[in-house]
Amino acid sequence: MYWNQSMECMPEGELKKLQYKSLKELVNNLYSFNAFYSQKMKAEGVRPDDISSLNDITKLPFMNKSDLRDNYPNKMFTARKRDVVRYHVSSGTTGKPTLVGYTQNDIEFWTESLARALTSVGIGKDDVMQVSYGYGLFTGGLGLHYGAEKVGATVLPAGTGSTERQLELMVDLDVTAIACTPSYLVHMGDVAKKMGIDLRKDTKLRKAVLGAEPWSESMRRYIEDDMGIQAYDIYGTSEISGPMFTDCAEKKGVHIWGDMMIVEIIDPESGESLEPGQDGELVMTVLKKEAMPMIRYRIKDLTAIIEEECACGRTSPRIKRITGRSDDMLIIRGINVFPSQVEHTLVQMPEVDGKHYMIIVDRVGALDFMTVQVEMRPEAFSDKVDDMIRLKKHISSELKKYLNIAVEVELVAPEALPRFMGKAKRVTDRRKF
Amino acid sequence: MVEEHMIKQLSIFINNEPGGLAKVAAALKDCNVNLKAFNIAESSGFGVFRAIVDDPDRACGELSKKGIVVKETDVIAIPMTNRPGGLLDVAKVIGDAHINVEYGYAYADNNKASFFFRVDDIAAAVGKLKEAGMKVLTEKDI
Ligand SMILES: [Zn+2]
C-alpha cells in the first residue's frame, strides 16, 4: 500500500532529475530573496550558476543550528509574516531557543510525508492512533496528529504523562497504534503490568511508531517479542519540520522521500562527502519549504545511506538507524539537552560556580533521569539543611525553565569536581539503549 | 549582654561521596581541632557537620585554607543534668518559652552535660530562657 505511489516509487533517474530541478529553483530563490543564505553563498564564492548538476550540491555552504540561534527569532524566514501559520520552538545550544515557522504549504508537506510513512507501516483508516508525544512547542505531538488524521486514522491526542489514564483509554477506545518515545512505551508496559493490564490480551495495540530519542535493535526486539507490538523507527528534527520519515514494513532503514529531501553523509571532521554505505554525519536539504528553507543542514546525527532498492518497492534512499551524535547533544525523555544550556543557566546563579558542573544521565526502569552536580560557592553554604534544600530546588527550577525537563541537582564543595586539561568531558551517560 | 551567650559553632559542608565525612575528619585532625561536641545532619545528596570546638576562629580560618566549606554559626547552650529526665527538663523550658529550635545536640561527660541549639533570634531566646529561670551558658562554661 502506497500513499503517493508515483512519488514513492519514482524511477531513480527521474527522481534525480526532479531533485536537481527543485534544488536549482531553491538556490535561485534563496540567492535572490534570502539575505542570510545569499551572504553565506557569497562568502563561499558560490553563485546559483555553479549548480549545474545534482552533485554540485556539495559546493553549497552548510547550515548549522547556530545559524538558527544567531538569527533568532525569524531573520531566516523567507515567507511573509502573514503567510506563517504555525511556530514550533526547540531548545538551542545556549539559553536561546530556536524557532521554526511553517506556511500552510509547509504543514501540508509535513503531513503528506507522514501520511506516506504511516501508510508504509500499514496504519490507516481502520486504526485508532494514540499520540503520546508532547503536544505544544515540541513538533512530535502535532506532527503525528496531523499525519494520522490525514490517513484517516482516529486520533487520540493523549500527549505525555498520566500513564494510567492513557492505558485505560487505550483499553476502552480499542487503540491499535501508538506514537511515542520508545522508552515511554516500555514504561507504559511496566505500568500496565502493575495495573493488571495484559497489552496482548486486554488491548488491541499492535503497532508503535517510535522515535525522538536514540534506541536500538535490542529494544525493538523487546517491544516486539515481549510486548507483542510491531515497532517502527521514526526520524526527523524540528529544523526540517519535525518527525517526517519512518521505516516501512520491511524495517530495514528509514525511507527519506526524495522529492522532499536530499540526504548526504559527510565526514564530521572534514565536512567531505562520503559514499553510500559509509558512516558519517547526516546532512539534509529540504527541497520544499517556504517559511524557513534548510540547505545542507548539519543535523549532527550519525548514520549511513542505504542505496539499494527496498523490497517494499519504494525507490527513495533510506538511512540506517542513528548510531549517535557528532556533537554533545543529549536526548532525555525525547527532549534535546545541550550541556552548554546547563552551563548557561548555572553561570548566572551567584550561589554556584557554574563553570564547574557535571551531568549524569541514568535510566531507571524505562525513564531517563538527569542529575546536575555543581560546585557551590562557600558563601552560599548554610548550616540549616532546609536552606540547602531550598537552594537545590531553586537551581533545579531554573534549569527546568531552560531545559524543559526535571533535573535533580547535587551541590558539591568547591574543587570537588574534576578539572579538565583538554576537552571537558562533563557528561556521564549511564543509559543503555 | 546577649553576645556572651553566643557560642560559636563550626558548620561544615560534607560532600556526598564515599569518604566525605572522613575527608572532613582528616582536615580537622590536620588543623589540630579539638571537638567538644558535634552533630551530623544528612540529607539527600549532602551533609552538614556541626561542631563546638576549642578556638573556633582559628579552626575556621585553617579549615577554609584547606578548601573545606566552613562557617561559624552562633548557637546557644544550656546546662543539662546528666541523669534520666535531663532532656525533658530542657525540652519543657524550651517548649514553654515558645522557642523555635532549628536543630540541637548535646554533649555529656561524667560531670556535666550541655545542650547546644540553633535558634533564629538568639536575643529573644536567651531572654525567654532567663525569664524561665534557666541558666544560659557562656563560652567560658564549656
Ligand atoms: Zn521499504
Coordinates of C-alpha atoms in Angstrom, one line a residue, chain B residues 67-134:
Chain B
G67 CA 39.4 24.1 50.9
I68 CA 36.8 23.0 53.4
V69 CA 33.4 24.8 53.2
V70 CA 33.1 26.0 56.7
K71 CA 31.4 28.9 58.5
E72 CA 30.8 30.0 62.1
T73 CA 27.3 30.0 63.3
D74 CA 26.1 31.3 66.7
V75 CA 24.2 28.8 68.8
I76 CA 23.2 28.9 72.5
A77 CA 23.9 26.4 75.2
I78 CA 22.1 25.5 78.4
P79 CA 23.2 23.0 81.0
M80 CA 21.6 19.6 81.2
T81 CA 21.6 17.3 84.2
N82 CA 23.3 14.1 83.4
R83 CA 20.5 11.8 84.6
P84 CA 17.3 10.3 83.3
G85 CA 14.8 13.1 82.7
G86 CA 17.6 15.7 82.0
L87 CA 16.4 16.2 78.4
L88 CA 12.8 16.5 79.5
D89 CA 13.6 19.4 81.8
V90 CA 15.4 21.2 79.0
A91 CA 12.7 20.4 76.4
K92 CA 10.0 21.6 78.7
V93 CA 11.6 25.0 79.3
I94 CA 12.2 25.5 75.6
G95 CA 8.7 24.4 74.8
D96 CA 7.0 26.6 77.4
A97 CA 9.1 29.6 76.3
H98 CA 7.9 29.0 72.7
I99 CA 11.4 28.9 71.3
N100 CA 11.6 27.5 67.8
V101 CA 14.7 25.2 67.7
E102 CA 16.2 24.8 64.2
Y103 CA 18.4 21.9 65.4
G104 CA 20.1 20.9 68.6
Y105 CA 22.5 18.4 70.0
A106 CA 24.0 17.5 73.4
Y107 CA 27.4 16.9 74.9
A108 CA 27.9 15.0 78.2
D109 CA 30.8 13.7 80.2
N110 CA 30.8 12.3 83.7
N111 CA 30.3 15.6 85.5
K112 CA 28.2 17.8 83.3
A113 CA 26.1 17.9 80.2
S114 CA 25.2 20.7 77.8
F115 CA 22.5 21.2 75.2
F116 CA 23.5 23.3 72.2
F117 CA 20.9 24.6 69.8
R118 CA 20.3 26.9 66.9
V119 CA 17.5 29.5 67.0
D120 CA 16.8 32.3 64.6
D121 CA 16.6 35.1 67.3
I122 CA 19.2 34.4 69.9
A123 CA 18.4 37.6 72.0
A124 CA 14.8 36.6 72.3
A125 CA 15.6 33.0 73.1
V126 CA 18.1 34.0 75.8
G127 CA 15.6 36.4 77.3
K128 CA 12.9 33.8 77.5
L129 CA 15.2 31.2 78.9
K130 CA 16.4 33.5 81.6
E131 CA 12.9 34.5 82.4
A132 CA 12.1 30.8 82.9
G133 CA 15.0 30.6 85.4
M134 CA 17.2 28.6 83.1

